[in-house]
Short mmCIF file of C-alpha atoms in Angstrom, two decimals:
data_model
loop_
_atom_site.label_atom_id
_atom_site.label_comp_id
_atom_site.label_asym_id
_atom_site.label_seq_id
_atom_site.Cartn_x
_atom_site.Cartn_y
_atom_site.Cartn_z
CA MET A 1 2.54 98.13 -47.75
CA PRO A 2 4.90 95.84 -45.81
CA LYS A 3 3.65 92.34 -44.69
CA PRO A 4 3.22 91.73 -40.92
CA MET A 5 5.83 89.52 -39.30
CA PRO A 6 4.73 86.05 -38.00
CA LEU A 7 4.17 85.66 -34.28
CA SER A 8 6.88 83.04 -34.12
CA HIS A 9 9.36 85.60 -35.37
CA LEU A 10 8.30 88.03 -32.70
CA PHE A 11 8.53 85.45 -29.94
CA PRO A 12 11.12 82.87 -30.96
CA HIS A 13 10.85 80.89 -27.71
CA VAL A 14 7.07 80.41 -27.68
CA ARG A 15 7.15 77.01 -29.41
CA VAL A 16 9.79 75.70 -27.03
CA GLY A 17 7.74 76.79 -24.01
CA LEU A 18 4.60 75.11 -25.31
CA ALA A 19 6.47 71.83 -25.73
CA ILE A 20 7.76 71.99 -22.15
CA VAL A 21 4.25 72.65 -20.81
CA GLY A 22 2.88 69.65 -22.73
CA LEU A 23 5.50 67.30 -21.32
CA PHE A 24 4.82 68.54 -17.77
CA ALA A 25 1.08 67.90 -18.16
CA LEU A 26 1.70 64.37 -19.44
CA ALA A 27 3.94 63.60 -16.42
CA CYS A 28 1.23 64.80 -14.01
CA VAL A 29 -1.42 62.59 -15.60
CA SER A 30 0.92 59.57 -15.33
CA ALA A 31 1.62 60.24 -11.64
CA ILE A 32 -2.09 60.53 -10.86
CA ALA A 33 -2.78 57.19 -12.60
CA GLN A 34 -0.05 55.45 -10.59
CA GLN A 35 -1.64 56.56 -7.29
CA GLY A 36 -4.89 54.79 -8.05
CA PHE A 37 -6.97 57.51 -9.65
CA GLY A 38 -7.06 55.66 -12.93
CA ALA A 39 -9.16 52.63 -13.92
CA PRO A 40 -10.49 50.51 -11.00
CA LYS A 41 -8.83 47.17 -10.19
CA VAL A 42 -10.49 43.95 -11.21
CA GLY A 43 -12.14 42.22 -8.24
CA GLY A 44 -12.65 45.26 -5.98
CA THR A 45 -10.31 45.35 -2.98
CA SER A 46 -8.77 41.99 -3.74
CA SER A 47 -6.36 40.79 -6.38
CA PHE A 48 -5.45 37.57 -8.05
CA ASP A 49 -2.90 36.89 -5.28
CA THR A 50 -5.05 37.70 -2.24
CA ALA A 51 -8.51 36.44 -1.40
CA PRO A 52 -11.30 38.96 -0.68
CA ILE A 53 -12.44 39.62 2.88
CA LEU A 54 -15.37 37.33 3.64
CA SER A 55 -18.57 38.80 5.01
CA GLY A 56 -19.29 37.96 8.60
CA ASN A 57 -15.61 37.94 9.62
CA ASN A 58 -13.49 40.83 10.75
CA GLY A 59 -9.87 41.86 10.12
CA THR A 60 -7.27 39.65 8.61
CA SER A 61 -8.76 36.56 10.30
CA GLY A 62 -11.38 36.51 7.57
CA ARG A 63 -8.81 35.98 4.84
CA ARG A 64 -8.39 32.43 3.64
CA PRO A 65 -5.08 31.68 1.94
CA LEU A 66 -5.22 30.04 -1.41
CA SER A 67 -4.19 26.36 -1.28
CA SER A 68 -3.05 24.04 -4.01
CA VAL A 69 -5.15 21.12 -5.12
CA SER A 70 -4.22 17.85 -3.41
CA ALA A 71 -5.38 14.30 -3.99
CA VAL A 72 -7.60 12.62 -1.42
CA PRO A 73 -6.61 9.05 -0.47
CA GLU A 74 -8.85 6.42 -2.02
CA ASP A 75 -9.77 5.05 1.41
CA PHE A 76 -10.71 8.46 2.82
CA ALA A 77 -14.45 7.72 2.64
CA ASN A 78 -14.06 4.81 5.08
CA LEU A 79 -11.67 6.64 7.40
CA LYS A 80 -12.34 6.16 11.10
CA LEU A 81 -11.04 8.67 13.62
CA SER A 82 -8.56 7.46 16.19
CA PRO A 83 -6.40 8.92 19.00
CA GLY A 84 -3.78 11.35 17.75
CA PHE A 85 -5.88 12.97 15.01
CA LEU A 86 -6.04 16.78 14.99
CA LEU A 87 -9.42 18.15 13.87
CA ASN A 88 -10.36 21.67 12.85
CA MET A 89 -13.91 22.56 13.90
CA GLU A 90 -15.94 25.40 12.40
CA VAL A 91 -19.50 26.29 13.45
CA TYR A 92 -21.54 28.27 10.95
CA ASP A 93 -22.38 31.81 12.10
CA ALA A 94 -20.58 31.17 15.43
CA PRO A 95 -16.87 31.79 14.83
CA GLU A 96 -16.18 31.89 18.57
CA PHE A 97 -16.64 28.10 18.67
CA SER A 98 -14.03 27.45 15.97
CA ALA A 99 -11.11 25.51 17.43
CA ASP A 100 -8.51 22.83 16.83
CA LEU A 101 -9.42 19.59 18.61
CA ARG A 102 -6.91 16.84 19.37
CA ILE A 103 -8.27 13.33 19.98
CA ASN A 104 -6.71 12.09 23.21
CA VAL A 105 -5.73 8.54 24.17
CA ASP A 106 -9.28 7.88 25.40
CA GLY A 107 -10.71 8.80 22.00
CA ASN A 108 -12.28 12.06 23.24
CA VAL A 109 -12.14 15.69 22.11
CA ASN A 110 -12.70 18.64 24.45
CA VAL A 111 -15.20 21.03 22.86
CA PRO A 112 -15.41 24.54 24.37
CA MET A 113 -18.38 24.97 26.77
CA VAL A 114 -19.41 21.35 26.20
CA GLY A 115 -16.62 19.16 27.49
CA ALA A 116 -15.37 15.75 26.40
CA ILE A 117 -17.07 13.99 23.48
CA HIS A 118 -16.06 10.47 22.39
CA VAL A 119 -15.38 10.49 18.62
CA SER A 120 -12.88 7.63 18.19
CA GLY A 121 -14.17 5.09 15.69
CA GLU A 122 -16.49 7.63 14.07
CA THR A 123 -16.26 9.15 10.61
CA LEU A 124 -15.95 12.91 10.14
CA THR A 125 -19.68 13.17 9.46
CA GLY A 126 -20.54 11.09 12.51
CA ALA A 127 -18.24 13.11 14.79
CA ALA A 128 -19.68 16.41 13.51
CA SER A 129 -23.19 15.10 14.19
CA LEU A 130 -22.24 14.15 17.77
CA ILE A 131 -20.79 17.60 18.47
CA SER A 132 -23.84 19.28 16.94
CA GLN A 133 -26.19 17.22 19.13
CA ARG A 134 -24.24 18.11 22.28
CA LEU A 135 -24.25 21.81 21.46
CA GLN A 136 -27.99 21.67 20.92
CA SER A 137 -28.81 19.48 23.94
CA ALA A 138 -26.75 21.80 26.18
CA LYS A 139 -28.90 24.70 24.88
CA ILE A 140 -25.83 26.57 23.73
CA LEU A 141 -26.83 26.85 20.07
CA ASN A 142 -30.04 26.19 18.21
CA ASN A 143 -29.58 23.85 15.25
CA PRO A 144 -25.79 24.30 15.02
CA GLN A 145 -24.09 23.43 11.74
CA VAL A 146 -20.71 21.89 12.57
CA ASN A 147 -18.02 21.22 9.98
CA LEU A 148 -14.91 19.12 10.75
CA ASN A 149 -11.70 18.81 8.77
CA ILE A 150 -8.65 16.67 9.48
CA THR A 151 -5.52 18.76 9.99
CA GLN A 152 -3.17 15.96 11.07
CA TYR A 153 -3.42 12.20 10.67
CA ALA A 154 -2.20 9.79 13.30
CA GLY A 155 0.47 7.31 12.23
CA MET A 156 -1.61 4.55 10.62
CA SER A 157 0.24 1.92 8.65
CA VAL A 158 0.41 -1.80 8.00
CA SER A 159 3.52 -3.98 7.76
CA VAL A 160 3.79 -6.51 4.95
CA LEU A 161 6.59 -9.05 5.36
CA GLY A 162 7.74 -12.29 3.81
CA GLU A 163 7.51 -13.36 0.20
CA VAL A 164 6.35 -10.12 -1.45
CA HIS A 165 8.25 -7.99 -3.94
CA ASN A 166 8.24 -4.79 -1.84
CA PRO A 167 8.10 -5.71 1.85
CA GLY A 168 7.88 -2.94 4.43
CA ARG A 169 5.47 -0.46 6.00
CA MET A 170 2.80 1.33 4.01
CA GLU A 171 0.18 3.91 4.91
CA LEU A 172 -3.31 2.54 5.43
CA LEU A 173 -6.03 4.91 6.63
CA ALA A 174 -8.93 2.45 6.54
CA PRO A 175 -9.46 -1.34 6.40
CA HIS A 176 -8.60 -3.05 3.10
CA ASN A 177 -9.00 -6.60 1.93
CA LEU A 178 -5.99 -8.90 1.89
CA ALA A 179 -5.74 -8.99 -1.90
CA ASP A 180 -5.40 -5.17 -2.09
CA VAL A 181 -2.72 -5.09 0.62
CA ILE A 182 -0.62 -7.75 -1.15
CA ALA A 183 -1.03 -5.84 -4.42
CA LEU A 184 0.22 -2.64 -2.72
CA ALA A 185 3.33 -4.60 -1.66
CA GLY A 186 4.06 -5.54 -5.27
CA GLY A 187 2.41 -8.96 -5.20
CA GLU A 188 3.75 -12.29 -4.01
CA THR A 189 7.02 -13.79 -5.21
CA GLN A 190 7.41 -17.16 -6.89
CA TYR A 191 8.53 -18.63 -3.58
CA ALA A 192 5.34 -17.72 -1.73
CA GLY A 193 3.62 -20.61 -0.03
CA ASN A 194 -0.06 -21.20 0.63
CA THR A 195 -0.19 -19.68 4.11
CA ILE A 196 -0.58 -15.99 5.04
CA GLU A 197 -0.53 -14.81 8.64
CA ILE A 198 -2.38 -11.67 9.78
CA ARG A 199 -1.57 -10.38 13.25
CA HIS A 200 -4.11 -7.85 14.47
CA ALA A 201 -2.93 -5.17 16.89
CA THR A 202 -6.42 -4.39 18.20
CA PRO A 203 -8.52 -5.17 20.14
CA SER A 204 -6.06 -7.83 21.24
CA LEU A 205 -3.09 -9.62 19.74
CA ARG A 206 -5.18 -11.90 17.57
CA GLN A 207 -3.72 -14.01 14.78
CA ASP A 208 -5.50 -15.23 11.65
CA ILE A 209 -4.09 -17.88 9.32
CA ILE A 210 -5.33 -17.50 5.75
CA ARG A 211 -4.86 -20.22 3.16
CA TYR A 212 -3.51 -18.48 0.10
CA SER A 213 -4.58 -19.60 -3.34
CA ARG A 214 -3.60 -18.39 -6.80
CA ASP A 215 -7.08 -19.23 -8.04
CA LYS A 216 -8.69 -16.01 -9.26
CA ASN A 217 -12.14 -17.30 -8.29
CA ASP A 218 -11.13 -17.81 -4.66
CA THR A 219 -12.82 -15.09 -2.57
CA ILE A 220 -11.05 -15.74 0.74
CA GLN A 221 -8.54 -12.94 0.10
CA THR A 222 -11.19 -10.39 -0.80
CA ASN A 223 -13.22 -11.35 2.27
CA SER A 224 -10.26 -11.12 4.68
CA LEU A 225 -9.80 -7.60 6.06
CA VAL A 226 -6.51 -6.00 7.10
CA LEU A 227 -6.82 -3.18 9.62
CA PRO A 228 -4.40 -0.27 10.19
CA GLY A 229 -1.69 -1.40 12.57
CA ASP A 230 -1.82 -5.06 11.46
CA THR A 231 1.14 -7.14 10.30
CA VAL A 232 0.79 -9.37 7.24
CA THR A 233 3.35 -12.13 6.67
CA VAL A 234 3.38 -14.14 3.45
CA ARG A 235 5.17 -17.31 4.40
CA ARG A 236 7.72 -18.98 2.17
CA ALA A 237 6.78 -22.22 0.50
CA GLY A 238 8.03 -25.40 2.13
CA ILE A 239 11.03 -27.40 0.89
CA VAL A 240 11.10 -31.11 0.08
CA TYR A 241 14.30 -33.09 -0.36
CA VAL A 242 14.92 -35.70 -3.06
CA LEU A 243 17.99 -37.82 -2.26
CA GLY A 244 19.61 -41.02 -3.38
CA SER A 245 19.72 -42.44 -6.86
CA VAL A 246 18.27 -39.50 -8.79
CA ASN A 247 19.90 -37.44 -11.52
CA ARG A 248 19.89 -34.17 -9.56
CA PRO A 249 19.45 -34.66 -5.81
CA GLY A 250 18.69 -31.63 -3.64
CA GLY A 251 16.00 -29.55 -1.98
CA TYR A 252 13.09 -28.17 -4.01
CA ILE A 253 10.61 -25.42 -3.13
CA MET A 254 6.92 -26.28 -3.25
CA GLN A 255 6.14 -23.51 -5.72
CA GLU A 256 2.85 -24.73 -7.14
CA GLY A 257 0.68 -22.86 -4.68
CA GLY A 258 2.56 -24.51 -1.85
CA GLU A 259 1.59 -27.99 -3.01
CA LEU A 260 3.71 -30.73 -4.56
CA ASP A 261 3.27 -34.48 -5.03
CA LEU A 262 5.86 -37.23 -5.27
CA THR A 263 6.00 -37.54 -9.05
CA GLN A 264 6.40 -33.75 -9.42
CA ALA A 265 9.28 -33.76 -6.94
CA LEU A 266 11.01 -36.58 -8.84
CA SER A 267 10.53 -34.65 -12.07
CA LEU A 268 12.24 -31.61 -10.53
CA ALA A 269 15.15 -33.95 -9.67
CA TYR A 270 15.32 -35.02 -13.34
CA GLY A 271 13.96 -38.48 -12.55
CA THR A 272 15.59 -41.60 -11.17
CA SER A 273 18.96 -42.86 -12.36
CA THR A 274 19.63 -46.20 -14.06
CA GLN A 275 20.86 -47.71 -10.78
CA ALA A 276 17.76 -46.74 -8.77
CA ALA A 277 15.89 -49.36 -6.77
CA VAL A 278 12.46 -47.81 -7.36
CA GLY A 279 10.75 -50.72 -5.61
CA SER A 280 12.41 -49.73 -2.30
CA MET A 281 11.67 -46.00 -2.47
CA LYS A 282 10.92 -44.39 0.90
CA LEU A 283 9.09 -41.26 2.01
CA ILE A 284 10.51 -39.97 5.30
CA ARG A 285 8.18 -37.57 7.14
CA LYS A 286 8.74 -35.61 10.33
CA LEU A 287 5.74 -35.79 12.65
CA PRO A 288 4.53 -32.89 14.84
CA ASP A 289 5.93 -34.58 17.97
CA GLY A 290 9.42 -34.66 16.42
CA LYS A 291 9.46 -38.35 15.54
CA VAL A 292 10.29 -39.60 12.05
CA LYS A 293 8.07 -41.93 10.06
CA GLU A 294 9.11 -43.99 7.05
CA ILE A 295 6.46 -44.67 4.41
CA ASP A 296 6.92 -47.21 1.61
CA VAL A 297 6.24 -45.69 -1.81
CA PRO A 298 4.59 -47.99 -4.39
CA TYR A 299 6.35 -46.21 -7.24
CA ARG A 300 5.56 -48.77 -9.97
CA SER A 301 1.85 -48.65 -9.15
CA ILE A 302 1.96 -44.85 -9.14
CA VAL A 303 3.61 -44.77 -12.58
CA LYS A 304 0.97 -47.18 -13.94
CA GLY A 305 -1.82 -44.99 -12.56
CA LYS A 306 -3.12 -47.58 -10.14
CA VAL A 307 -2.31 -45.53 -7.05
CA PRO A 308 -2.48 -41.71 -6.78
CA SER A 309 0.76 -39.90 -6.18
CA PRO A 310 0.97 -38.90 -2.50
CA ARG A 311 0.92 -35.24 -1.56
CA LEU A 312 4.09 -34.02 0.09
CA GLN A 313 4.49 -31.85 3.15
CA ALA A 314 7.19 -29.34 3.97
CA GLU A 315 10.48 -30.98 4.99
CA ASP A 316 9.52 -34.37 3.53
CA VAL A 317 12.41 -36.49 2.27
CA ILE A 318 12.14 -38.81 -0.74
CA TYR A 319 14.92 -41.35 -0.65
CA VAL A 320 15.62 -43.52 -3.69
CA PRO A 321 18.11 -46.30 -2.76
CA VAL A 322 20.68 -47.69 -5.13
CA SER A 323 20.10 -51.23 -6.46
CA LYS A 324 23.17 -53.41 -5.88
CA ILE A 325 22.32 -55.69 -8.80
CA LYS A 326 21.89 -52.76 -11.16
CA SER A 327 25.13 -51.28 -9.91
CA ILE A 328 27.03 -54.52 -10.59
CA LEU A 329 25.47 -54.89 -13.99
CA THR A 330 26.11 -51.26 -14.83
CA ALA A 331 29.71 -51.53 -13.65
CA GLY A 332 30.18 -54.72 -15.72
CA LEU A 333 28.73 -53.12 -18.81
CA VAL A 334 30.97 -50.10 -18.38
CA ALA A 335 34.05 -52.30 -17.92
CA THR A 336 33.15 -54.41 -20.96
CA ALA A 337 32.64 -51.30 -23.07
CA ALA A 338 35.95 -49.93 -21.92
CA ASN A 339 37.80 -53.15 -22.74
CA ALA A 340 36.17 -53.25 -26.14
CA ALA A 341 37.26 -49.73 -26.79
CA VAL A 342 40.85 -50.56 -25.78
CA TYR A 343 40.83 -53.71 -27.94
CA ARG A 344 39.59 -51.79 -30.94
CA GLY A 345 42.31 -49.24 -30.36
CA TYR A 346 44.95 -51.89 -30.92
#
């Protein structure tokens, strides 16, 4: 009895047709998955690039764009509002009151349905409390919860001039003590004197003179406040002049905290020369009225410690005259030495 023939022999194209049907089915499943009928997205209707729609808001206005993290200035906690600031106001559960508020030159903001409210000089918390009280007192909202954010800062800076390493303008949002402001300018130079001038722009053109000291225990700098808009000038140390019979005459800066005495000035000039008439030394000082005063200097008593060395002022002149007797003797000794040298040469 003959064996039956396989089905594949009877229908040679059956296997090819089955393969084509399988590929078509796989393509359909892939297309369905691409149109969203596959696994659900993580996060519902949102994605990692778009924020979800917040409840209580409608449309695209409820979307909040993602923002990068930014550093808050260290003086933000003490920030006082001033004209020019732009504030963003949001009232909880009352989005119709949300608005951008610009502080005008009078220090007021115009709140919808309330009117002008003075907020200049207040902190963000204080200004939000004032707006909340007005909304409640006007019987517009019961117990409104107001939130304020600063969108734009007004130009608030301080100018630091004079003997500092980095003079110029720097941003200052809130009052700082004088020591911090000088540190922001790179610190004082070696030529800084002992006087710092602070010119306040408000409430009037007031000027404060601060005596600067390099003593770390001196609290005058930490107690002196610099306000936004002020100008700080670190004055240069004064110059004293040492002239006459000294080894290096010239002008010298009073670098030691702006103070210098007579013996220190002579030391900077490398001391007196051999022809100096130290007994006739003079201190020439310019008086406030423009006149000049000559003061005799008891140099020998100062050297012996019997008299304290006088403190110098800016633009003082120390004049050391030349002794005629010492000059003659010195000239004679030089001539004698020269003749001796010539005689020995022969």
